[in-house]
CSV table of C-alpha atoms in Angstrom, one decimal:
chain,number,residue,atom,x,y,z
A,837,MET,CA,21.3,0.8,-1.3
A,838,ARG,CA,22.3,-2.9,-1.6
A,839,SER,CA,21.1,-3.2,-5.2
A,840,LYS,CA,22.9,0.1,-6.1
A,841,LEU,CA,26.1,-1.3,-4.6
A,842,ALA,CA,25.8,-4.5,-6.6
A,843,THR,CA,25.2,-2.5,-9.8
A,844,ALA,CA,28.3,-0.3,-9.0
A,845,ARG,CA,30.5,-3.3,-8.4
A,846,ASP,CA,29.4,-4.9,-11.7
A,847,ALA,CA,30.3,-1.6,-13.5
A,848,ALA,CA,33.6,-1.3,-11.6
A,849,THR,CA,34.8,-4.7,-13.0
A,850,SER,CA,34.9,-3.2,-16.5
A,851,ASP,CA,35.5,0.5,-15.8
A,852,GLU,CA,37.7,1.7,-12.9
A,853,ARG,CA,35.9,5.1,-12.8
A,854,TYR,CA,33.1,3.4,-10.9
A,855,VAL,CA,35.4,2.3,-8.1
A,856,ARG,CA,34.7,5.6,-6.2
A,857,ASN,CA,31.0,4.9,-6.5
A,858,VAL,CA,31.6,1.5,-4.9
A,859,THR,CA,33.6,3.1,-2.1
A,860,ALA,CA,31.0,5.8,-1.4
A,861,LEU,CA,28.1,3.3,-1.4
A,862,GLU,CA,29.9,0.9,1.0
A,863,THR,CA,30.2,3.7,3.6
A,864,VAL,CA,26.4,4.2,3.8
A,865,GLN,CA,25.2,0.6,3.7
A,866,PRO,CA,22.8,-0.3,6.4
A,867,THR,CA,24.1,-2.7,9.1
A,868,GLN,CA,23.3,-6.3,8.1
A,869,LEU,CA,20.9,-7.9,10.5
A,870,GLY,CA,21.6,-11.4,11.7
A,871,PRO,CA,19.1,-14.2,12.3
A,872,ASP,CA,19.1,-13.4,16.1
A,873,GLU,CA,17.9,-9.9,15.3
A,874,ILE,CA,15.0,-10.9,13.0
A,875,THR,CA,11.6,-12.3,14.1
A,876,VAL,CA,9.8,-14.4,11.6
A,877,ARG,CA,6.1,-14.8,12.0
A,878,PRO,CA,3.9,-17.4,10.3
A,879,GLY,CA,2.5,-15.9,7.1
A,880,ALA,CA,5.5,-13.6,6.4
A,881,PRO,CA,5.4,-13.5,2.5
A,882,TRP,CA,9.2,-13.2,2.2
A,883,VAL,CA,9.4,-16.8,3.5
A,884,ASP,CA,9.2,-19.1,0.5
A,885,PRO,CA,6.2,-21.6,0.4
A,886,SER,CA,8.8,-24.4,0.1
A,887,ASP,CA,10.2,-23.5,3.5
A,888,VAL,CA,6.7,-23.5,5.0
A,889,ALA,CA,6.2,-26.9,3.5
A,890,ASP,CA,9.4,-28.1,5.1
A,891,PHE,CA,8.0,-27.0,8.4
A,892,VAL,CA,4.8,-29.0,7.9
A,893,ARG,CA,6.8,-32.0,6.9
A,894,GLU,CA,9.4,-31.9,9.6
A,895,VAL,CA,7.4,-30.7,12.6
A,896,LEU,CA,3.9,-31.9,11.9
A,897,GLY,CA,4.9,-35.1,10.2
A,898,ALA,CA,2.9,-34.7,6.9
A,899,ALA,CA,4.5,-36.9,4.2
A,900,ASP,CA,3.8,-34.7,1.2
A,901,PRO,CA,2.4,-31.3,2.2
A,902,ARG,CA,1.3,-28.8,-0.4
A,903,VAL,CA,1.7,-25.1,0.5
A,904,THR,CA,0.6,-22.2,-1.7
A,905,TYR,CA,0.6,-18.5,-1.4
A,906,THR,CA,-1.7,-16.3,-3.4
A,907,ASP,CA,-0.2,-12.8,-3.6
A,908,SER,CA,-3.2,-10.9,-4.8
A,909,LEU,CA,-5.2,-12.1,-1.7
A,910,GLY,CA,-2.4,-12.4,0.7
A,911,ALA,CA,-3.7,-15.9,1.4
A,912,TRP,CA,-1.9,-19.1,2.3
A,913,GLY,CA,-3.1,-22.6,1.7
A,914,VAL,CA,-1.9,-25.8,3.4
A,915,GLU,CA,-3.0,-29.2,2.1
A,916,VAL,CA,-2.0,-32.6,3.5
A,917,ASP,CA,-3.0,-36.2,2.8
A,918,PRO,CA,-6.2,-37.0,4.9
A,919,THR,CA,-4.4,-40.0,6.4
A,920,ASP,CA,-1.7,-37.6,7.9
A,921,ARG,CA,-4.3,-35.8,10.0
A,922,HIS,CA,-4.8,-38.7,12.4
A,923,THR,CA,-1.3,-38.9,13.8
A,924,VAL,CA,-0.3,-38.0,17.4
A,925,ALA,CA,1.5,-34.9,16.1
A,926,MET,CA,-1.6,-33.7,14.3
A,927,THR,CA,-4.2,-34.4,16.9
A,928,SER,CA,-2.4,-34.1,20.2
A,929,GLU,CA,1.1,-32.6,20.2
A,930,TRP,CA,0.4,-29.7,17.8
A,931,GLY,CA,-3.4,-30.0,17.3
A,932,THR,CA,-6.6,-31.2,19.0
A,933,GLU,CA,-9.1,-33.9,18.2
A,934,ARG,CA,-11.5,-31.2,16.8
A,935,MET,CA,-8.9,-29.2,15.0
A,936,SER,CA,-5.9,-30.8,13.3
A,937,ALA,CA,-2.5,-29.1,13.4
A,938,ASP,CA,-2.4,-28.5,9.7
A,939,ARG,CA,-5.6,-26.5,9.9
A,940,LEU,CA,-4.4,-24.6,12.9
A,941,PHE,CA,-1.1,-23.8,11.2
A,942,ALA,CA,-3.0,-22.6,8.1
A,943,ALA,CA,-5.0,-20.3,10.4
A,944,CYS,CA,-1.7,-19.0,11.8
A,945,LEU,CA,-0.4,-18.3,8.3
A,946,ASN,CA,-3.6,-16.3,7.4
A,947,GLN,CA,-3.8,-14.4,10.8
A,948,ARG,CA,-7.0,-16.0,11.8
A,949,LEU,CA,-8.1,-17.0,15.3
A,950,VAL,CA,-9.8,-20.3,15.1
A,951,LYS,CA,-13.3,-20.9,16.5
A,952,ILE,CA,-14.9,-24.3,17.2
A,953,TYR,CA,-18.7,-24.6,17.2
A,954,ASP,CA,-21.1,-27.2,18.3
A,955,GLU,CA,-24.5,-27.6,16.6
A,956,THR,CA,-27.5,-27.8,18.8
A,957,SER,CA,-30.6,-30.0,18.2
A,958,ASP,CA,-32.5,-27.0,16.8
A,959,GLY,CA,-29.7,-26.3,14.2
A,960,ARG,CA,-28.0,-23.4,16.0
A,961,ARG,CA,-24.2,-23.2,16.1
A,962,VAL,CA,-22.8,-22.4,19.6
A,963,LEU,CA,-19.2,-21.6,20.3
A,964,ASN,CA,-17.4,-24.4,22.3
A,965,VAL,CA,-15.3,-22.3,24.7
A,966,ASP,CA,-13.1,-25.1,26.0
A,967,GLU,CA,-12.3,-26.6,22.6
A,968,THR,CA,-11.7,-23.1,21.1
A,969,THR,CA,-9.3,-22.2,24.0
A,970,ALA,CA,-7.4,-25.4,23.6
A,971,ALA,CA,-7.1,-24.9,19.9
A,972,ARG,CA,-5.8,-21.4,20.3
A,973,GLU,CA,-3.2,-22.5,22.8
A,974,LYS,CA,-1.9,-25.0,20.2
A,975,GLN,CA,-2.1,-22.3,17.6
A,976,GLU,CA,0.2,-20.1,19.7
A,977,ARG,CA,2.6,-22.9,20.3
A,978,LEU,CA,2.8,-23.5,16.5
A,979,ALA,CA,3.6,-19.9,15.8
A,980,GLU,CA,6.3,-19.9,18.4
A,981,ARG,CA,7.8,-23.2,17.1
A,982,PHE,CA,7.8,-21.8,13.5
A,983,SER,CA,9.6,-18.7,14.7
A,984,THR,CA,12.5,-20.8,16.2
A,985,TRP,CA,12.5,-23.6,13.5
A,986,VAL,CA,13.2,-21.1,10.7
A,987,TRP,CA,16.7,-20.4,12.1
A,988,GLU,CA,17.7,-23.9,13.1
A,989,ASN,CA,19.1,-24.8,9.7
A,990,PRO,CA,22.3,-22.7,9.0
A,991,GLY,CA,21.8,-22.7,5.2
A,992,ARG,CA,18.1,-21.7,5.5
A,993,ALA,CA,18.9,-19.1,8.2
A,994,ARG,CA,21.6,-17.5,6.0
A,995,ARG,CA,19.3,-17.4,2.9
A,996,LEU,CA,16.3,-16.0,4.7
A,997,ALA,CA,18.4,-13.4,6.6
A,998,ASP,CA,19.8,-12.2,3.3
A,999,ARG,CA,16.4,-12.0,1.8
A,1000,TYR,CA,15.0,-10.1,4.8
A,1001,ASN,CA,17.9,-7.6,4.6
A,1002,ALA,CA,17.4,-7.1,0.9
A,1003,LEU,CA,13.7,-6.4,1.3
A,1004,PHE,CA,13.5,-4.4,4.6
A,1005,ASN,CA,17.0,-3.3,5.4
A,1006,SER,CA,18.3,-1.7,2.2
A,1007,TYR,CA,16.8,1.8,2.3
A,1008,VAL,CA,18.7,4.8,3.6
A,1009,PRO,CA,16.5,7.9,3.8
A,1010,PRO,CA,18.2,10.8,2.1
A,1011,ALA,CA,18.7,14.1,4.0
A,1012,TYR,CA,17.5,17.3,2.3
A,1013,ARG,CA,18.4,20.9,3.3
A,1014,GLY,CA,17.2,23.2,0.5
A,1015,ASP,CA,19.7,25.9,1.4
A,1016,HIS,CA,20.5,26.4,-2.3
A,1017,LEU,CA,16.9,27.3,-3.2
A,1018,THR,CA,16.3,31.0,-4.0
A,1019,PHE,CA,12.5,30.9,-4.9
A,1020,PRO,CA,12.3,33.4,-7.7
A,1021,GLY,CA,9.0,35.2,-7.6
A,1022,LEU,CA,8.3,34.6,-3.9
A,1023,ALA,CA,7.2,37.6,-2.0
A,1024,ALA,CA,10.2,39.3,-0.2
A,1025,THR,CA,8.2,39.5,3.0
A,1026,PHE,CA,8.0,35.7,3.4
A,1027,VAL,CA,11.1,33.8,4.7
A,1028,PRO,CA,10.8,30.0,4.4
A,1029,HIS,CA,11.7,27.9,7.4
A,1030,GLY,CA,14.3,25.3,7.2
A,1031,HIS,CA,11.9,22.4,7.2
A,1032,GLN,CA,9.9,24.0,4.4
A,1033,ARG,CA,13.1,24.4,2.3
A,1034,ALA,CA,13.9,20.7,2.9
A,1035,ALA,CA,10.4,19.6,1.9
A,1036,VAL,CA,10.5,21.6,-1.3
A,1037,ALA,CA,14.0,20.2,-2.1
A,1038,ARG,CA,12.6,16.7,-1.6
A,1039,ILE,CA,9.6,17.3,-3.8
A,1040,LEU,CA,11.9,18.7,-6.6
A,1041,ARG,CA,14.2,15.7,-6.3
A,1042,GLU,CA,11.8,12.8,-5.8
A,1043,GLY,CA,8.7,14.3,-7.4
A,1044,ARG,CA,6.4,13.0,-4.7
A,1045,CYS,CA,6.1,13.5,-1.0
A,1046,LEU,CA,3.9,13.2,2.0
A,1047,LEU,CA,3.9,16.4,4.0
A,1048,ALA,CA,3.0,14.9,7.4
A,1049,HIS,CA,3.9,18.1,9.3
A,1050,ALA,CA,2.2,19.2,12.5
A,1051,VAL,CA,-0.6,21.7,12.4
A,1052,GLY,CA,0.8,25.2,11.9
A,1053,ALA,CA,4.0,24.0,10.3
A,1054,GLY,CA,3.3,25.8,7.0
A,1055,LYS,CA,2.2,22.9,4.7
A,1056,THR,CA,0.2,25.3,2.6
A,1057,ALA,CA,3.2,27.5,1.9
A,1058,THR,CA,5.4,24.5,1.3
A,1059,MET,CA,3.0,23.2,-1.4
A,1060,ILE,CA,2.7,26.6,-3.1
A,1061,MET,CA,6.5,27.0,-3.2
A,1062,ALA,CA,7.0,23.5,-4.5
A,1063,GLY,CA,4.4,23.9,-7.2
A,1064,GLN,CA,5.9,27.2,-8.5
A,1065,GLU,CA,9.4,25.7,-8.4
A,1066,LEU,CA,8.3,22.6,-10.4
A,1067,ARG,CA,6.7,24.9,-12.9
A,1068,ARG,CA,9.7,27.2,-13.1
A,1069,LEU,CA,12.1,24.3,-13.6
A,1070,GLY,CA,9.9,22.7,-16.3
A,1071,LEU,CA,9.2,19.6,-14.1
A,1072,ALA,CA,5.5,20.4,-14.2
A,1073,ASN,CA,3.5,22.3,-16.8
A,1074,ARG,CA,0.3,22.9,-15.0
A,1075,PRO,CA,0.3,22.1,-11.3
A,1076,ALA,CA,-3.1,21.9,-9.5
A,1077,TYR,CA,-3.9,22.4,-5.9
A,1078,VAL,CA,-6.9,20.3,-4.7
A,1079,VAL,CA,-8.2,21.8,-1.5
A,1080,PRO,CA,-11.3,21.2,0.7
A,1081,ASN,CA,-14.3,23.2,-0.3
A,1082,HIS,CA,-14.3,25.6,2.6
A,1083,LEU,CA,-10.6,26.4,2.1
A,1084,LEU,CA,-10.8,27.5,-1.6
A,1085,GLU,CA,-10.8,31.3,-0.9
A,1086,GLN,CA,-8.2,31.1,1.9
A,1087,PHE,CA,-5.8,28.9,-0.1
A,1088,SER,CA,-6.1,31.1,-3.2
A,1089,ARG,CA,-5.5,34.2,-1.2
A,1090,GLU,CA,-2.4,32.8,0.4
A,1091,LEU,CA,-1.1,31.7,-3.0
A,1092,VAL,CA,-1.5,35.1,-4.5
A,1093,GLN,CA,0.1,36.7,-1.5
A,1094,LEU,CA,3.2,34.5,-1.7
A,1095,TYR,CA,3.5,34.8,-5.5
A,1096,PRO,CA,1.9,38.1,-6.6
A,1097,GLN,CA,2.9,37.7,-10.2
A,1098,ALA,CA,1.5,34.1,-10.6
A,1099,ARG,CA,-1.2,33.4,-13.1
A,1100,VAL,CA,-3.8,31.5,-11.2
A,1101,LEU,CA,-7.0,29.8,-12.3
A,1102,ILE,CA,-9.5,29.4,-9.5
A,1103,ALA,CA,-12.4,27.0,-9.9
A,1104,THR,CA,-15.0,29.2,-8.3
A,1105,ARG,CA,-18.6,28.0,-7.7
A,1106,ASP,CA,-19.8,29.2,-11.2
A,1107,LEU,CA,-17.1,27.1,-12.9
A,1108,THR,CA,-18.2,23.9,-11.1
A,1109,THR,CA,-21.8,23.6,-12.4
A,1110,ARG,CA,-22.7,21.4,-15.3
A,1111,GLU,CA,-22.2,24.1,-17.8
A,1112,GLY,CA,-19.5,25.8,-15.9
A,1113,ARG,CA,-17.3,22.7,-16.0
A,1114,LYS,CA,-17.0,23.1,-19.8
A,1115,THR,CA,-15.8,26.6,-19.4
A,1116,PHE,CA,-13.3,25.6,-16.7
A,1117,VAL,CA,-11.9,22.7,-18.8
A,1118,ALA,CA,-11.5,24.9,-21.8
A,1119,ARG,CA,-9.8,27.7,-19.8
A,1120,CYS,CA,-7.6,25.3,-18.0
A,1121,ALA,CA,-6.5,23.5,-21.2
A,1122,THR,CA,-5.8,26.7,-23.2
A,1123,GLY,CA,-4.4,29.1,-20.6
A,1124,ASP,CA,-0.8,29.4,-19.6
A,1125,TRP,CA,-1.4,29.0,-15.8
A,1126,ASP,CA,1.2,28.9,-13.1
A,1127,ALA,CA,-1.3,27.2,-10.8
A,1128,VAL,CA,-4.9,25.9,-10.8
A,1129,VAL,CA,-6.8,25.8,-7.5
A,1130,ILE,CA,-9.8,23.4,-7.4
A,1131,THR,CA,-12.0,22.1,-4.6
A,1132,HIS,CA,-12.3,18.4,-3.7
A,1133,SER,CA,-15.9,18.2,-4.9
A,1134,ALA,CA,-15.1,19.9,-8.2
A,1135,PHE,CA,-12.1,17.6,-8.7
A,1136,GLU,CA,-14.4,14.6,-8.2
A,1137,ARG,CA,-16.9,15.9,-10.8
A,1138,LEU,CA,-14.2,15.8,-13.4
A,1139,PRO,CA,-14.4,12.2,-14.5
A,1140,LEU,CA,-11.9,10.2,-16.6
A,1141,ARG,CA,-12.8,8.9,-20.0
A,1142,ALA,CA,-14.4,5.5,-20.1
A,1143,ASP,CA,-11.3,4.0,-21.8
A,1144,SER,CA,-9.1,5.3,-18.9
A,1145,TYR,CA,-11.4,3.7,-16.3
A,1146,GLN,CA,-11.3,0.5,-18.3
A,1147,ALA,CA,-7.5,0.5,-18.5
A,1148,TYR,CA,-7.2,1.3,-14.7
A,1149,THR,CA,-9.5,-1.6,-13.7
A,1150,ASP,CA,-7.8,-4.1,-16.1
A,1151,ASP,CA,-4.5,-3.1,-14.5
A,1152,GLN,CA,-5.8,-3.5,-10.9
A,1153,VAL,CA,-7.6,-6.8,-11.5
A,1154,GLY,CA,-5.2,-8.3,-14.0
A,1155,ALA,CA,-3.0,-10.0,-11.4
A,1156,VAL,CA,-6.1,-11.5,-9.7
A,1157,ARG,CA,-7.4,-12.8,-13.0
A,1158,ALA,CA,-4.1,-14.4,-13.9
A,1159,GLN,CA,-3.9,-16.1,-10.5
A,1160,LEU,CA,-7.5,-17.3,-10.9
A,1161,SER,CA,-6.6,-18.9,-14.3
A,1162,GLU,CA,-3.5,-20.5,-12.7
A,1163,ALA,CA,-5.4,-21.8,-9.7
A,1164,MET,CA,-8.0,-23.4,-12.0
A,1165,ALA,CA,-5.4,-24.9,-14.2
A,1166,ARG,CA,-3.6,-26.6,-11.3
A,1167,ASN,CA,-6.8,-27.8,-9.6
A,1168,THR,CA,-6.2,-25.6,-6.5
A,1169,SER,CA,-8.6,-26.0,-3.6
A,1170,ARG,CA,-12.2,-24.8,-4.4
A,1171,GLY,CA,-12.1,-22.4,-1.4
A,1172,LEU,CA,-9.2,-20.4,-2.9
A,1173,VAL,CA,-10.8,-20.4,-6.4
A,1174,LYS,CA,-14.0,-19.1,-4.9
A,1175,ARG,CA,-12.2,-16.3,-3.1
A,1176,LEU,CA,-10.4,-15.3,-6.3
A,1177,GLU,CA,-13.6,-15.4,-8.3
A,1178,ALA,CA,-15.2,-13.1,-5.6
A,1179,ALA,CA,-12.3,-10.7,-5.9
A,1180,VAL,CA,-12.6,-10.5,-9.6
A,1181,ALA,CA,-16.4,-10.0,-9.3
A,1182,ARG,CA,-15.9,-7.2,-6.8
A,1183,ALA,CA,-13.4,-5.5,-9.1
A,1184,GLU,CA,-15.8,-5.7,-12.1
A,1185,ALA,CA,-18.6,-4.3,-10.0
A,1186,LYS,CA,-16.4,-1.3,-9.1
A,1187,LEU,CA,-15.6,-0.9,-12.8
A,1188,GLU,CA,-19.3,-0.6,-13.5
A,1189,ARG,CA,-19.7,2.1,-10.9
A,1190,LEU,CA,-16.7,4.0,-12.3
A,1191,LEU,CA,-18.0,3.7,-15.9
A,1192,ALA,CA,-21.3,5.2,-14.7
A,1193,THR,CA,-19.4,8.4,-13.8
A,1194,ALA,CA,-17.2,8.4,-16.9
A,1195,ALA,CA,-17.2,11.5,-19.1
A,1196,LYS,CA,-20.3,11.6,-21.3
A,1197,ASP,CA,-19.8,15.1,-22.8
A,1198,ASP,CA,-17.0,15.6,-25.3
A,1199,GLY,CA,-14.1,17.5,-23.7
A,1200,VAL,CA,-15.5,17.6,-20.2
A,1201,CYS,CA,-13.0,15.1,-18.6
A,1202,PHE,CA,-10.0,15.2,-16.4
A,1203,GLU,CA,-7.5,14.3,-19.1
A,1204,GLU,CA,-8.5,17.4,-21.2
A,1205,THR,CA,-7.6,19.9,-18.4
A,1206,GLY,CA,-3.9,19.4,-19.0
A,1207,LEU,CA,-3.2,19.1,-15.3
A,1208,ASP,CA,0.0,17.1,-14.8
A,1209,TYR,CA,0.9,17.5,-11.1
A,1210,LEU,CA,-1.5,17.3,-8.1
A,1211,PHE,CA,-1.0,18.9,-4.6
A,1212,LEU,CA,-3.7,17.3,-2.5
A,1213,ASP,CA,-4.5,19.2,0.7
A,1214,GLU,CA,-6.2,17.1,3.5
A,1215,LEU,CA,-5.2,13.9,1.9
A,1216,HIS,CA,-6.6,11.8,4.7
A,1217,LEU,CA,-10.1,12.6,3.3
A,1218,HIS,CA,-9.2,10.2,0.5
A,1219,LYS,CA,-8.2,7.3,2.6
A,1220,ASN,CA,-10.0,3.9,2.7
A,1221,LYS,CA,-8.7,2.6,-0.6
A,1222,ALA,CA,-9.8,-0.9,-1.4
A,1223,VAL,CA,-7.8,-3.4,0.7
A,1224,VAL,CA,-7.4,-7.0,-0.5
A,1225,SER,CA,-6.7,-9.2,2.5
A,1226,SER,CA,-7.4,-12.7,3.9
A,1227,VAL,CA,-7.1,-11.3,7.5
A,1228,GLU,CA,-10.3,-10.9,9.4
A,1229,GLY,CA,-11.4,-7.3,9.7
A,1230,ILE,CA,-8.8,-5.9,7.3
A,1231,ARG,CA,-10.4,-6.4,3.9
A,1232,SER,CA,-12.3,-3.4,2.6
A,1233,ASP,CA,-14.1,-2.5,-0.6
A,1234,GLY,CA,-12.9,1.0,-0.3
A,1235,SER,CA,-14.6,4.4,-0.8
A,1236,GLN,CA,-15.6,5.9,-4.1
A,1237,ARG,CA,-13.6,9.1,-3.3
A,1238,ALA,CA,-10.4,7.1,-2.7
A,1239,MET,CA,-11.0,5.0,-5.9
A,1240,ASP,CA,-11.6,8.1,-8.0
A,1241,LEU,CA,-8.3,9.7,-6.8
A,1242,ASP,CA,-6.4,6.4,-7.3
A,1243,ALA,CA,-7.7,6.1,-10.9
A,1244,LYS,CA,-6.7,9.7,-11.7
A,1245,VAL,CA,-3.2,9.4,-10.2
A,1246,TRP,CA,-2.8,6.0,-12.0
A,1247,THR,CA,-3.7,7.7,-15.3
A,1248,LEU,CA,-1.3,10.6,-14.7
A,1249,ARG,CA,1.5,8.1,-13.9
A,1250,ARG,CA,0.8,6.1,-17.0
A,1251,GLU,CA,1.1,9.2,-19.1
A,1252,ARG,CA,3.8,11.3,-17.3
A,1253,GLY,CA,5.7,8.9,-15.0
A,1254,PRO,CA,5.6,8.6,-11.2
A,1255,ARG,CA,6.2,12.2,-10.3
A,1256,VAL,CA,2.6,13.4,-10.1
A,1257,LEU,CA,1.4,13.7,-6.5
A,1258,THR,CA,2.2,15.4,-3.2
A,1259,GLY,CA,-0.2,15.1,-0.3
A,1260,ALA,CA,-0.7,16.9,3.0
A,1261,PRO,CA,-2.8,14.9,5.4
A,1262,GLN,CA,-4.1,16.1,8.8
A,1263,PRO,CA,-1.7,14.8,11.5
A,1264,PRO,CA,-3.1,11.6,13.1
A,1265,SER,CA,-4.6,11.7,16.6
A,1266,PRO,CA,-5.0,8.9,19.2
A,1267,THR,CA,-8.7,8.8,18.5
A,1268,ARG,CA,-8.5,8.5,14.7
A,1269,SER,CA,-7.1,5.5,12.9
A,1270,ALA,CA,-7.2,4.0,9.5
A,1271,LYS,CA,-6.7,0.5,8.2
A,1272,PRO,CA,-3.1,-0.4,7.1
A,1273,GLY,CA,-2.6,0.5,3.5
A,1274,SER,CA,-5.9,2.3,3.2
A,1275,CYS,CA,-4.3,5.4,1.7
A,1276,ARG,CA,-1.5,4.7,-0.8
A,1277,PRO,CA,-0.7,8.0,-2.6
A,1278,THR,CA,2.6,6.7,-4.0
A,1279,PRO,CA,3.7,3.3,-5.3
A,1280,ASN,CA,5.9,1.3,-3.0
A,1281,ARG,CA,9.5,1.6,-4.1
A,1282,THR,CA,11.2,-1.0,-1.8
A,1283,CYS,CA,8.9,-4.0,-2.0
A,1284,SER,CA,7.2,-4.2,-5.4
A,1285,PRO,CA,10.2,-5.7,-7.3
A,1286,ARG,CA,10.2,-8.6,-4.9
A,1287,ARG,CA,7.7,-11.0,-3.3
A,1288,VAL,CA,6.1,-8.6,-0.8
A,1289,SER,CA,2.7,-7.5,-2.2
A,1290,THR,CA,1.8,-3.9,-2.6
A,1291,THR,CA,-1.8,-4.7,-3.4
A,1292,SER,CA,-2.4,-7.2,-0.5
A,1293,THR,CA,-2.2,-5.5,2.9
A,1294,ALA,CA,-2.2,-8.9,4.5
A,1295,GLY,CA,1.3,-9.7,3.1
A,1296,TRP,CA,2.8,-6.5,4.4
A,1297,ARG,CA,1.0,-6.8,7.8
A,1298,ARG,CA,2.4,-10.3,8.4
A,1299,SER,CA,5.9,-9.0,7.7
A,1300,VAL,CA,5.7,-6.4,10.5
A,1301,ARG,CA,3.0,-7.5,12.9
A,1302,ARG,CA,2.6,-10.3,15.5
A,1303,SER,CA,0.6,-13.5,14.9
A,1304,PRO,CA,-2.9,-13.6,16.5
A,1305,PRO,CA,-2.5,-14.4,20.2
A,1306,SER,CA,-4.4,-17.1,22.0
A,1307,SER,CA,-4.9,-14.9,25.0
A,1308,TRP,CA,-8.4,-13.9,23.7
A,1309,HIS,CA,-10.8,-15.7,25.9
A,1310,PRO,CA,-14.2,-16.6,24.2
A,1311,THR,CA,-17.3,-16.5,26.3
A,1312,ALA,CA,-20.1,-19.0,26.4
A,1313,ALA,CA,-22.6,-16.5,25.1
A,1314,ALA,CA,-20.8,-16.2,21.8
A,1315,THR,CA,-22.8,-17.7,18.9
A,1316,GLY,CA,-22.3,-18.0,15.2
């Protein structure tokens, strides 16, 4: 909303007709948060590296610190002159003899709990409990000091507060009702609930939606109505419903019951065999279908063309390659270069796996079906997308199923724009969890234009989560 208001104000200076837009936008602006309402944690990517360098210089006493942030990895780097590591501030006030303050602060920035090991006479590494506990206490003190130091300078506080508000306090969720929708073709015996109308209205307006409704709230009917409205209004030419294998018959039956006159192509078992896929692709591409229903497994067996997989991987790994080249050009620390090289190598290995599944028979590929909008039932089955992170326990190579879906959605967006996917996951339960960012069906609209990564989960996590506490007590039995 803040960027829209700025645009409206610029337009109003040359055209008075936009004054009413300015007035309307001013009434719905989110309340500006002040420094006393914002908690800054070490590693928050919206804090500029130059500010972090100032902290190292002013608090830790390093003469000329060098602080870097690698967006693709969500990784921070802190380098100081070796002579600066032997000061009282580095080894006593904010650090220990075994772990200097700059290394502890770098661990804070990267959400790592430090561990200090001793080497035994037989070459084993044994965790030093006392030294580790002392280092983590200093680490916690550093995190607390950084959180207060950030706001001590009025100019810096004002600048960072404005940046925080621009990034995280600018979005006002719209309210949808859907009372105007008449649903031509819908069976007269079915009356949509208010939340179903609102969900359909949102899908029509935004083109993408996550139907995180409770079990029994009617997500199936919502998807069916939304698909038929998209088709009727010309917003989608051939919507497809991707459903779990065991729900193919049930979903298809409900679709026909809700829209008796709809022309529906159902990917039955005989159309998902090696030869049957050719028939399915041909019928899908040439028929005038109101809806196509296909199972998860059949959807996965429709590969993209090799050039599509190549373009997808180049796009995903392009930023990492660029940062690798930049890091090598400016003689960045070898550790960071190695991590970037490993990230590129993993991405290239994934490409080889994708290319192995690429379409080998002419015409039998996802692009040839003509599908231009996907409704994905049980979206949670496609979670565990690859997560790039420097935080321990967060990085994941991802699942093949999630990668396949991401590549197909990316291909659709490249050809048809962002309005290509609506998903209906199973509601979460206390016993089931997923890694942050492991399922990203839609691109982030609020953070990608600025310096909060949508590819690195570590960056987002540090913006909203606490730093690692020092209250974890190591045991003498722990070894490395």
